[in-house]
Amino acid sequence: ALTIFGTGLSSLLGTKLVGQVTPDNIKAFFKPVAIPLLSKIPVLGTALFNQDPFIYLGYICAIVLGLYLYKTSKGLNVIAVGENPAAADAASININLYKYVHILLGGALCGLGGAYLSLVYVPAWQENVTAGRGWIAVALVIFVGWNPFKALIGAYFFGGLSIIGFRLQKYSLPISIYFLDMLPYLATIVVLIFMSLK
């Protein structure tokens, strides 16, 4: 229900923005920034350390969230609330407060991801710009076992699948571009099936 509501609301609010491109002053803020020395590492340097500031913010968020979850008492409370709310409640943890606060914070991070899509990745407003990527994010979280550190690696895996079609086009392989575009979604289904068998 929330997905359908969010999609419809964004389409309604963005009707007058369809076709408008990101202003140049905002585009300038998101230009790639090469990190000295690290960006010179073969293959990985360009992929990891020659990115725009939003990507670096993602690295920082994953590290901070990992430290928060595994190295602080409040983070361990969040894990307890997620794994066994009844036991957390018995331990005098305010489970409703933890749930609402962290759902709101998670929603804010999702909002940042959506803003990145419409401001940087596709620098123009269009309806359904996410094209189901939110479900890939859900599969990624399940795949990495809710671990923010592993999520960095998993995100590059799914991201690599989504761009592989562009990279392989220049080789004129006898593979349909539509099949290549389908790979991240196919991987999502495979991951969910594999995780449900455990």
PDB file of C-alpha atoms in Angstrom:
ATOM      1  CA  ALA A   1       0.000   0.000   0.000  1.00  0.00           C
ATOM      2  CA  LEU A   2       2.819   2.415   0.870  1.00  0.00           C
ATOM      3  CA  THR A   3       4.614   1.636  -2.395  1.00  0.00           C
ATOM      4  CA  ILE A   4       1.522   2.324  -4.497  1.00  0.00           C
ATOM      5  CA  PHE A   5       0.758   5.461  -2.464  1.00  0.00           C
ATOM      6  CA  GLY A   6       4.328   6.772  -2.798  1.00  0.00           C
ATOM      7  CA  THR A   7       4.453   6.129  -6.544  1.00  0.00           C
ATOM      8  CA  GLY A   8       1.111   7.847  -7.107  1.00  0.00           C
ATOM      9  CA  LEU A   9       1.930  10.799  -4.848  1.00  0.00           C
ATOM     10  CA  SER A  10       5.309  11.417  -6.503  1.00  0.00           C
ATOM     11  CA  SER A  11       3.667  11.288  -9.943  1.00  0.00           C
ATOM     12  CA  LEU A  12       1.006  13.767  -8.816  1.00  0.00           C
ATOM     13  CA  LEU A  13       3.468  16.210  -7.238  1.00  0.00           C
ATOM     14  CA  GLY A  14       5.951  15.891 -10.100  1.00  0.00           C
ATOM     15  CA  THR A  15       3.514  16.432 -12.979  1.00  0.00           C
ATOM     16  CA  LYS A  16       4.782  19.971 -13.616  1.00  0.00           C
ATOM     17  CA  LEU A  17       8.412  18.839 -13.359  1.00  0.00           C
ATOM     18  CA  VAL A  18       8.370  16.178 -16.102  1.00  0.00           C
ATOM     19  CA  GLY A  19      11.175  16.840 -18.564  1.00  0.00           C
ATOM     20  CA  GLN A  20      12.903  19.486 -16.428  1.00  0.00           C
ATOM     21  CA  VAL A  21      16.608  18.849 -15.990  1.00  0.00           C
ATOM     22  CA  THR A  22      18.757  19.335 -12.920  1.00  0.00           C
ATOM     23  CA  PRO A  23      20.042  22.945 -12.699  1.00  0.00           C
ATOM     24  CA  ASP A  24      23.724  23.463 -13.521  1.00  0.00           C
ATOM     25  CA  ASN A  25      24.601  24.718 -10.028  1.00  0.00           C
ATOM     26  CA  ILE A  26      23.350  21.430  -8.541  1.00  0.00           C
ATOM     27  CA  LYS A  27      25.074  19.358 -11.238  1.00  0.00           C
ATOM     28  CA  ALA A  28      28.353  21.066 -10.367  1.00  0.00           C
ATOM     29  CA  PHE A  29      28.031  19.880  -6.763  1.00  0.00           C
ATOM     30  CA  PHE A  30      27.768  16.244  -7.890  1.00  0.00           C
ATOM     31  CA  LYS A  31      30.795  16.144 -10.175  1.00  0.00           C
ATOM     32  CA  PRO A  32      33.130  13.199  -9.488  1.00  0.00           C
ATOM     33  CA  VAL A  33      35.911  13.875  -6.989  1.00  0.00           C
ATOM     34  CA  ALA A  34      39.020  11.712  -7.237  1.00  0.00           C
ATOM     35  CA  ILE A  35      40.568  10.789  -3.898  1.00  0.00           C
ATOM     36  CA  PRO A  36      44.363  11.141  -4.211  1.00  0.00           C
ATOM     37  CA  LEU A  37      46.328   7.867  -4.307  1.00  0.00           C
ATOM     38  CA  LEU A  38      43.244   5.670  -3.783  1.00  0.00           C
ATOM     39  CA  SER A  39      41.767   6.624  -7.160  1.00  0.00           C
ATOM     40  CA  LYS A  40      44.966   5.397  -8.854  1.00  0.00           C
ATOM     41  CA  ILE A  41      44.453   1.787  -7.739  1.00  0.00           C
ATOM     42  CA  PRO A  42      43.964  -0.321 -10.902  1.00  0.00           C
ATOM     43  CA  VAL A  43      40.289  -1.142 -11.658  1.00  0.00           C
ATOM     44  CA  LEU A  44      39.018  -0.568  -8.094  1.00  0.00           C
ATOM     45  CA  GLY A  45      40.344   2.982  -7.873  1.00  0.00           C
ATOM     46  CA  THR A  46      38.033   4.365 -10.543  1.00  0.00           C
ATOM     47  CA  ALA A  47      35.050   2.318  -9.367  1.00  0.00           C
ATOM     48  CA  LEU A  48      35.346   3.183  -5.682  1.00  0.00           C
ATOM     49  CA  PHE A  49      37.322   6.386  -5.294  1.00  0.00           C
ATOM     50  CA  ASN A  50      36.508   8.548  -8.313  1.00  0.00           C
ATOM     51  CA  GLN A  51      32.866   9.216  -7.531  1.00  0.00           C
ATOM     52  CA  ASP A  52      30.588  12.108  -6.653  1.00  0.00           C
ATOM     53  CA  PRO A  53      30.174  13.273  -3.018  1.00  0.00           C
ATOM     54  CA  PHE A  54      26.858  11.443  -2.664  1.00  0.00           C
ATOM     55  CA  ILE A  55      28.598   8.086  -3.153  1.00  0.00           C
ATOM     56  CA  TYR A  56      31.171   8.958  -0.491  1.00  0.00           C
ATOM     57  CA  LEU A  57      28.285   9.907   1.802  1.00  0.00           C
ATOM     58  CA  GLY A  58      26.919   6.404   1.191  1.00  0.00           C
ATOM     59  CA  TYR A  59      30.235   4.872   2.290  1.00  0.00           C
ATOM     60  CA  ILE A  60      30.217   6.992   5.436  1.00  0.00           C
ATOM     61  CA  CYS A  61      26.570   6.107   6.200  1.00  0.00           C
ATOM     62  CA  ALA A  62      27.250   2.372   5.867  1.00  0.00           C
ATOM     63  CA  ILE A  63      30.284   2.559   8.181  1.00  0.00           C
ATOM     64  CA  VAL A  64      28.538   4.766  10.766  1.00  0.00           C
ATOM     65  CA  LEU A  65      25.431   2.568  10.745  1.00  0.00           C
ATOM     66  CA  GLY A  66      27.549  -0.573  11.119  1.00  0.00           C
ATOM     67  CA  LEU A  67      29.360   0.912  14.113  1.00  0.00           C
ATOM     68  CA  TYR A  68      26.058   2.104  15.566  1.00  0.00           C
ATOM     69  CA  LEU A  69      24.384  -1.299  15.237  1.00  0.00           C
ATOM     70  CA  TYR A  70      27.238  -3.473  16.481  1.00  0.00           C
ATOM     71  CA  LYS A  71      29.236  -1.230  18.813  1.00  0.00           C
ATOM     72  CA  THR A  72      26.622   0.742  20.792  1.00  0.00           C
ATOM     73  CA  SER A  73      23.996  -0.354  23.289  1.00  0.00           C
ATOM     74  CA  LYS A  74      21.230   1.454  21.385  1.00  0.00           C
ATOM     75  CA  GLY A  75      22.256  -0.298  18.188  1.00  0.00           C
ATOM     76  CA  LEU A  76      22.162  -3.667  19.920  1.00  0.00           C
ATOM     77  CA  ASN A  77      18.693  -2.727  21.188  1.00  0.00           C
ATOM     78  CA  VAL A  78      17.632  -2.118  17.572  1.00  0.00           C
ATOM     79  CA  ILE A  79      18.870  -5.594  16.629  1.00  0.00           C
ATOM     80  CA  ALA A  80      17.024  -7.088  19.592  1.00  0.00           C
ATOM     81  CA  VAL A  81      13.795  -5.290  18.652  1.00  0.00           C
ATOM     82  CA  GLY A  82      14.116  -6.561  15.091  1.00  0.00           C
ATOM     83  CA  GLU A  83      14.916 -10.156  15.994  1.00  0.00           C
ATOM     84  CA  ASN A  84      12.650 -10.705  18.997  1.00  0.00           C
ATOM     85  CA  PRO A  85      10.362  -7.822  20.017  1.00  0.00           C
ATOM     86  CA  ALA A  86       8.853  -9.793  22.906  1.00  0.00           C
ATOM     87  CA  ALA A  87      12.263 -10.443  24.465  1.00  0.00           C
ATOM     88  CA  ALA A  88      13.239  -6.796  23.927  1.00  0.00           C
ATOM     89  CA  ASP A  89      10.016  -5.677  25.596  1.00  0.00           C
ATOM     90  CA  ALA A  90      10.739  -7.982  28.530  1.00  0.00           C
ATOM     91  CA  ALA A  91      14.142  -6.295  28.827  1.00  0.00           C
ATOM     92  CA  SER A  92      12.355  -2.914  29.256  1.00  0.00           C
ATOM     93  CA  ILE A  93      13.217  -1.639  25.775  1.00  0.00           C
ATOM     94  CA  ASN A  94      10.608   0.747  24.370  1.00  0.00           C
ATOM     95  CA  ILE A  95      10.042  -1.224  21.168  1.00  0.00           C
ATOM     96  CA  ASN A  96       7.501   1.184  19.662  1.00  0.00           C
ATOM     97  CA  LEU A  97       9.882   4.135  20.059  1.00  0.00           C
ATOM     98  CA  TYR A  98      12.745   2.181  18.486  1.00  0.00           C
ATOM     99  CA  LYS A  99      10.564   1.017  15.604  1.00  0.00           C
ATOM    100  CA  TYR A 100       9.161   4.450  14.737  1.00  0.00           C
ATOM    101  CA  VAL A 101      12.446   6.340  15.088  1.00  0.00           C
ATOM    102  CA  HIS A 102      14.380   3.870  12.962  1.00  0.00           C
ATOM    103  CA  ILE A 103      11.650   3.530  10.346  1.00  0.00           C
ATOM    104  CA  LEU A 104      11.658   7.321   9.970  1.00  0.00           C
ATOM    105  CA  LEU A 105      15.462   7.390   9.715  1.00  0.00           C
ATOM    106  CA  GLY A 106      15.385   4.541   7.180  1.00  0.00           C
ATOM    107  CA  GLY A 107      12.748   6.409   5.189  1.00  0.00           C
ATOM    108  CA  ALA A 108      14.957   9.502   5.188  1.00  0.00           C
ATOM    109  CA  LEU A 109      17.846   7.458   3.787  1.00  0.00           C
ATOM    110  CA  CYS A 110      15.507   6.022   1.126  1.00  0.00           C
ATOM    111  CA  GLY A 111      14.552   9.609   0.289  1.00  0.00           C
ATOM    112  CA  LEU A 112      18.213  10.471  -0.192  1.00  0.00           C
ATOM    113  CA  GLY A 113      18.531   7.502  -2.546  1.00  0.00           C
ATOM    114  CA  GLY A 114      15.530   8.721  -4.534  1.00  0.00           C
ATOM    115  CA  ALA A 115      16.945  12.240  -4.649  1.00  0.00           C
ATOM    116  CA  TYR A 116      20.202  10.834  -6.015  1.00  0.00           C
ATOM    117  CA  LEU A 117      18.338   9.037  -8.797  1.00  0.00           C
ATOM    118  CA  SER A 118      16.470  12.138  -9.954  1.00  0.00           C
ATOM    119  CA  LEU A 119      19.268  14.673  -9.427  1.00  0.00           C
ATOM    120  CA  VAL A 120      22.404  12.771 -10.455  1.00  0.00           C
ATOM    121  CA  TYR A 121      21.809   9.336 -11.995  1.00  0.00           C
ATOM    122  CA  VAL A 122      19.024  10.516 -14.315  1.00  0.00           C
ATOM    123  CA  PRO A 123      19.442  14.312 -14.078  1.00  0.00           C
ATOM    124  CA  ALA A 124      15.835  15.040 -14.998  1.00  0.00           C
ATOM    125  CA  TRP A 125      12.426  14.418 -13.461  1.00  0.00           C
ATOM    126  CA  GLN A 126      10.508  11.494 -14.884  1.00  0.00           C
ATOM    127  CA  GLU A 127       7.762   9.268 -13.567  1.00  0.00           C
ATOM    128  CA  ASN A 128       8.759   5.929 -12.043  1.00  0.00           C
ATOM    129  CA  VAL A 129      12.444   6.848 -12.106  1.00  0.00           C
ATOM    130  CA  THR A 130      13.190   4.087  -9.595  1.00  0.00           C
ATOM    131  CA  ALA A 131      11.929   1.401 -12.035  1.00  0.00           C
ATOM    132  CA  GLY A 132      11.739  -1.214  -9.278  1.00  0.00           C
ATOM    133  CA  ARG A 133      15.176  -0.521  -7.816  1.00  0.00           C
ATOM    134  CA  GLY A 134      13.624  -0.311  -4.351  1.00  0.00           C
ATOM    135  CA  TRP A 135      12.846  -4.028  -4.525  1.00  0.00           C
ATOM    136  CA  ILE A 136      16.467  -4.673  -5.484  1.00  0.00           C
ATOM    137  CA  ALA A 137      17.462  -2.726  -2.361  1.00  0.00           C
ATOM    138  CA  VAL A 138      15.159  -4.927  -0.250  1.00  0.00           C
ATOM    139  CA  ALA A 139      16.737  -8.067  -1.744  1.00  0.00           C
ATOM    140  CA  LEU A 140      20.190  -6.601  -1.110  1.00  0.00           C
ATOM    141  CA  VAL A 141      19.421  -6.030   2.569  1.00  0.00           C
ATOM    142  CA  ILE A 142      18.167  -9.617   2.934  1.00  0.00           C
ATOM    143  CA  PHE A 143      21.137 -10.962   0.941  1.00  0.00           C
ATOM    144  CA  VAL A 144      23.717  -9.300   3.205  1.00  0.00           C
ATOM    145  CA  GLY A 145      21.934 -10.342   6.403  1.00  0.00           C
ATOM    146  CA  TRP A 146      21.098  -6.763   7.448  1.00  0.00           C
ATOM    147  CA  ASN A 147      24.813  -5.990   7.769  1.00  0.00           C
ATOM    148  CA  PRO A 148      25.720  -2.445   6.575  1.00  0.00           C
ATOM    149  CA  PHE A 149      29.364  -3.398   5.936  1.00  0.00           C
ATOM    150  CA  LYS A 150      28.393  -6.273   3.637  1.00  0.00           C
ATOM    151  CA  ALA A 151      25.813  -4.002   2.018  1.00  0.00           C
ATOM    152  CA  LEU A 152      28.632  -1.969   0.446  1.00  0.00           C
ATOM    153  CA  ILE A 153      29.871  -5.063  -1.391  1.00  0.00           C
ATOM    154  CA  GLY A 154      26.359  -6.223  -2.264  1.00  0.00           C
ATOM    155  CA  ALA A 155      25.442  -2.791  -3.630  1.00  0.00           C
ATOM    156  CA  TYR A 156      28.392  -2.913  -6.026  1.00  0.00           C
ATOM    157  CA  PHE A 157      27.349  -6.433  -7.083  1.00  0.00           C
ATOM    158  CA  PHE A 158      23.791  -5.364  -7.962  1.00  0.00           C
ATOM    159  CA  GLY A 159      25.058  -2.074  -9.414  1.00  0.00           C
ATOM    160  CA  GLY A 160      27.489  -3.995 -11.615  1.00  0.00           C
ATOM    161  CA  LEU A 161      24.634  -6.144 -12.906  1.00  0.00           C
ATOM    162  CA  SER A 162      22.607  -3.048 -13.776  1.00  0.00           C
ATOM    163  CA  ILE A 163      25.392  -1.489 -15.845  1.00  0.00           C
ATOM    164  CA  ILE A 164      26.746  -4.628 -17.487  1.00  0.00           C
ATOM    165  CA  GLY A 165      24.456  -4.122 -20.492  1.00  0.00           C
ATOM    166  CA  PHE A 166      26.037  -0.763 -21.302  1.00  0.00           C
ATOM    167  CA  ARG A 167      29.534  -2.215 -21.005  1.00  0.00           C
ATOM    168  CA  LEU A 168      28.824  -5.231 -23.229  1.00  0.00           C
ATOM    169  CA  GLN A 169      27.119  -3.288 -26.043  1.00  0.00           C
ATOM    170  CA  LYS A 170      30.431  -2.340 -27.608  1.00  0.00           C
ATOM    171  CA  TYR A 171      31.346  -6.014 -28.120  1.00  0.00           C
ATOM    172  CA  SER A 172      28.264  -6.735 -30.311  1.00  0.00           C
ATOM    173  CA  LEU A 173      27.535  -9.978 -28.493  1.00  0.00           C
ATOM    174  CA  PRO A 174      24.512 -12.029 -29.638  1.00  0.00           C
ATOM    175  CA  ILE A 175      22.718 -11.320 -26.343  1.00  0.00           C
ATOM    176  CA  SER A 176      19.552  -9.273 -26.174  1.00  0.00           C
ATOM    177  CA  ILE A 177      19.951  -5.935 -24.392  1.00  0.00           C
ATOM    178  CA  TYR A 178      16.616  -6.652 -22.709  1.00  0.00           C
ATOM    179  CA  PHE A 179      18.043  -9.802 -21.156  1.00  0.00           C
ATOM    180  CA  LEU A 180      21.003  -7.834 -19.813  1.00  0.00           C
ATOM    181  CA  ASP A 181      18.664  -5.164 -18.415  1.00  0.00           C
ATOM    182  CA  MET A 182      16.758  -7.942 -16.673  1.00  0.00           C
ATOM    183  CA  LEU A 183      19.835  -9.328 -14.837  1.00  0.00           C
ATOM    184  CA  PRO A 184      19.566  -7.253 -11.614  1.00  0.00           C
ATOM    185  CA  TYR A 185      15.904  -8.209 -11.240  1.00  0.00           C
ATOM    186  CA  LEU A 186      16.634 -11.860 -12.024  1.00  0.00           C
ATOM    187  CA  ALA A 187      19.409 -11.802  -9.422  1.00  0.00           C
ATOM    188  CA  THR A 188      16.919 -10.303  -6.957  1.00  0.00           C
ATOM    189  CA  ILE A 189      14.524 -13.223  -7.472  1.00  0.00           C
ATOM    190  CA  VAL A 190      17.353 -15.775  -7.184  1.00  0.00           C
ATOM    191  CA  VAL A 191      18.623 -14.166  -3.965  1.00  0.00           C
ATOM    192  CA  LEU A 192      15.145 -14.142  -2.397  1.00  0.00           C
ATOM    193  CA  ILE A 193      14.562 -17.789  -3.346  1.00  0.00           C
ATOM    194  CA  PHE A 194      17.977 -18.802  -2.017  1.00  0.00           C
ATOM    195  CA  MET A 195      17.459 -16.950   1.257  1.00  0.00           C
ATOM    196  CA  SER A 196      13.988 -18.475   1.738  1.00  0.00           C
ATOM    197  CA  LEU A 197      15.460 -21.991   1.460  1.00  0.00           C
ATOM    198  CA  LYS A 198      17.722 -21.446   4.490  1.00  0.00           C
TER     199      LYS A 198
END
